[in-house]
Structures are given as structure tokens and as C-alpha cells.
Amino acid sequence: MTRKKVKLSYITKDSARKSTFKKGKKGLLKKASELSTLCGIEGFMIIYNPYDAQLEQRIEQANKQLKRQCRDNREKETTQVMFQCLAKQGLEILNVTDLSDLGWLLEQNLKDIDKKIYTLAKPSHSQSFAPAASTTMATPETMLKSGGKV
């Protein structure tokens, strides 16, 4: 039994077009793999996908992630050095850049501590707007003076 001939035309629905592209891409990759296996050759395909980010954008994002990871690693290393210095191992082993980074880290930690102290020291909004409860009681003497019954 043969399949019916398919009329090729542009798919107007965006989601259907994307899914068809995905299926076709998967089929092409499978055929290339089969051809490579059957013929004993290496295969290479370039598939341009208008739905994915360009390679330049991927490289840029990877570079940003690498910089962020390097900065985080450096901060962790500097924190470790800070704790070693606090454990009386001394600053003699550090070079100028390490000392500079250590100074920056100490400043950041002091700023964080100051913020925490400020947030803990300032009164909360619920306390500042709550009316003060009256703590005076009406004694019989005050009631007599005001003309009330005891």
C-alpha cells in the first residue's frame, strides 16, 4: 500500500510549523546517522533553525556565564583566605591583588552587616502606628471626683 502524495505548501500556523520542523530535523539526523553507519563514513550536517538563538548569542551567553562563575569562584577563594587570616595564619602569603580582593570582600561584608543592623534596629510599621493602650484604672476616688457612682 503506497502513501498518498502530499501537497507541499507553507504552514501558516506557527506552532504546527515549529513542530513539523522539529520532526523533520529529527528524521534528517536519523537518516544521516544511518548513512554514516551503513557506509562507514563520518557525516556532517548544518541545519539552520530560525527558531533558535544564533550561535553568536549562545557564545555571548556562555561568556557571561563564565565571567559570573569566575567572579563567584574568586569571591569564594577570597572568603576562604579571609577565614584563614582570621585563624592567625597571617597576610604575608598574599600578593597585592589578593589583598585588594580581600579588602573589597571585607567592605561588602561590613555593608551587609550594617544593613542587617539597620533593619533590625528600625521599628516595624505595625508597632509605630498601633495606638497606646490605656494603663490607668478608674479607682473609687477618681470616680467620686468625676461625679460617677461607686
Coordinates of C-alpha atoms in Angstrom, one line a residue:
M1 CA 0.0 0.0 0.0
T2 CA 1.5 3.3 -1.0
R3 CA 1.1 6.6 0.7
K4 CA -0.9 9.4 -0.8
K5 CA 1.2 12.2 -2.4
V6 CA 1.4 15.2 -0.1
K7 CA 1.0 18.7 -1.4
L8 CA 3.8 20.9 -0.2
S9 CA 2.8 24.3 1.0
Y10 CA 3.8 26.8 3.6
I11 CA 2.4 26.0 7.0
T12 CA 0.7 29.2 8.3
K13 CA 0.1 28.1 11.9
D14 CA 3.3 28.9 13.9
S15 CA 3.1 26.1 16.4
A16 CA 2.4 23.5 13.7
R17 CA 5.3 24.8 11.6
K18 CA 7.7 24.6 14.6
S19 CA 6.7 21.0 15.4
T20 CA 6.9 20.0 11.7
F21 CA 10.4 21.5 11.6
K22 CA 11.4 19.6 14.8
K23 CA 10.1 16.3 13.4
G24 CA 11.8 16.8 10.0
K25 CA 15.1 17.7 11.7
K26 CA 14.9 14.6 13.9
G27 CA 14.3 12.5 10.7
L28 CA 17.2 14.1 8.9
L29 CA 19.6 13.4 11.8
K30 CA 18.4 9.8 11.9
K31 CA 19.0 9.3 8.2
A32 CA 22.5 10.9 8.4
S33 CA 23.3 8.6 11.3
E34 CA 22.1 5.6 9.4
L35 CA 24.1 6.6 6.3
S36 CA 27.2 7.1 8.4
T37 CA 26.8 3.6 9.9
L38 CA 26.0 1.8 6.7
C39 CA 28.7 3.3 4.6
G40 CA 31.3 3.6 7.4
I41 CA 31.9 7.3 6.9
E42 CA 31.6 10.3 9.1
G43 CA 28.7 12.6 8.3
F44 CA 28.2 16.3 8.9
M45 CA 25.0 18.4 8.7
I46 CA 24.3 22.0 9.0
I47 CA 20.7 22.8 9.9
Y48 CA 19.7 26.4 10.1
N49 CA 16.9 26.9 12.7
P50 CA 15.2 30.2 12.6
Y51 CA 13.5 29.4 15.9
D52 CA 16.7 29.0 18.0
A53 CA 19.2 31.7 19.1
Q54 CA 22.1 32.4 16.8
L55 CA 25.5 30.9 17.6
E56 CA 26.9 34.3 18.4
Q57 CA 24.2 34.8 21.0
R58 CA 24.9 31.4 22.6
I59 CA 28.6 32.2 22.7
E60 CA 27.9 35.6 24.3
Q61 CA 25.7 34.0 26.9
A62 CA 28.3 31.3 27.6
N63 CA 30.9 34.1 28.1
K64 CA 28.7 35.9 30.5
Q65 CA 28.1 32.7 32.5
L66 CA 31.9 32.0 32.5
K67 CA 32.6 35.5 33.9
R68 CA 30.0 35.1 36.5
Q69 CA 31.3 31.8 37.6
C70 CA 34.9 33.1 37.7
R71 CA 33.8 36.0 39.9
D72 CA 31.9 33.7 42.2
N73 CA 34.9 31.4 42.4
R74 CA 37.2 34.3 43.2
E75 CA 34.8 35.5 45.9
K76 CA 34.7 32.1 47.5
E77 CA 38.5 31.8 47.4
T78 CA 38.8 35.3 49.0
T79 CA 36.4 34.3 51.7
Q80 CA 38.4 31.2 52.4
V81 CA 41.6 33.4 52.6
M82 CA 39.7 35.8 55.0
F83 CA 38.9 32.9 57.3
Q84 CA 42.5 31.7 57.2
C85 CA 43.7 35.1 58.1
L86 CA 41.2 35.3 61.0
A87 CA 42.7 31.9 62.1
K88 CA 46.0 33.8 62.6
Q89 CA 47.7 32.4 59.5
G90 CA 48.9 35.9 58.5
L91 CA 48.7 38.1 55.4
E92 CA 52.3 37.5 54.4
I93 CA 51.4 34.9 51.8
L94 CA 49.0 37.2 49.9
N95 CA 50.0 39.3 46.9
V96 CA 48.7 42.7 46.0
T97 CA 45.6 41.5 44.0
D98 CA 44.7 39.1 46.8
L99 CA 44.9 41.8 49.4
S100 CA 42.8 44.1 47.2
D101 CA 40.2 41.5 46.7
L102 CA 40.2 40.7 50.4
G103 CA 39.7 44.4 51.2
W104 CA 36.8 44.6 48.8
L105 CA 35.2 41.5 50.3
L106 CA 35.6 42.9 53.8
E107 CA 33.9 46.1 52.7
Q108 CA 31.0 44.2 51.2
N109 CA 30.6 42.1 54.4
L110 CA 30.6 45.2 56.5
K111 CA 27.9 46.8 54.3
D112 CA 25.8 43.7 54.6
I113 CA 26.2 43.7 58.4
D114 CA 25.3 47.5 58.6
K115 CA 22.1 46.8 56.5
K116 CA 21.2 43.9 58.8
I117 CA 21.7 46.1 61.9
Y118 CA 19.6 48.9 60.4
T119 CA 16.7 46.6 59.5
L120 CA 16.8 45.0 63.0
A121 CA 17.1 48.4 64.8
K122 CA 14.3 50.3 63.0
P123 CA 10.8 49.9 64.5
S124 CA 8.3 47.9 62.4
H125 CA 5.4 49.7 60.9
S126 CA 2.8 47.8 63.0
Q127 CA 4.4 49.0 66.2
S128 CA 4.7 52.6 65.2
F129 CA 1.0 53.0 64.2
A130 CA -0.6 51.0 67.0
P131 CA -2.4 53.1 69.5
A132 CA -1.1 53.0 73.0
A133 CA -3.4 51.1 75.4
S134 CA -4.5 53.0 78.5
T135 CA -3.0 51.5 81.6
T136 CA -4.8 53.7 84.1
M137 CA -7.7 52.2 86.1
A138 CA -10.7 54.0 87.5
T139 CA -10.4 54.0 91.2
P140 CA -13.3 54.8 93.5
E141 CA -11.7 58.1 94.4
T142 CA -11.4 59.2 90.8
M143 CA -15.0 58.1 90.2
L144 CA -16.3 60.2 93.1
K145 CA -14.4 63.2 92.0
S146 CA -15.8 62.9 88.5
G147 CA -19.3 62.5 89.8
G148 CA -19.8 58.8 89.0
K149 CA -21.3 56.2 91.2
V150 CA -19.1 53.8 93.1

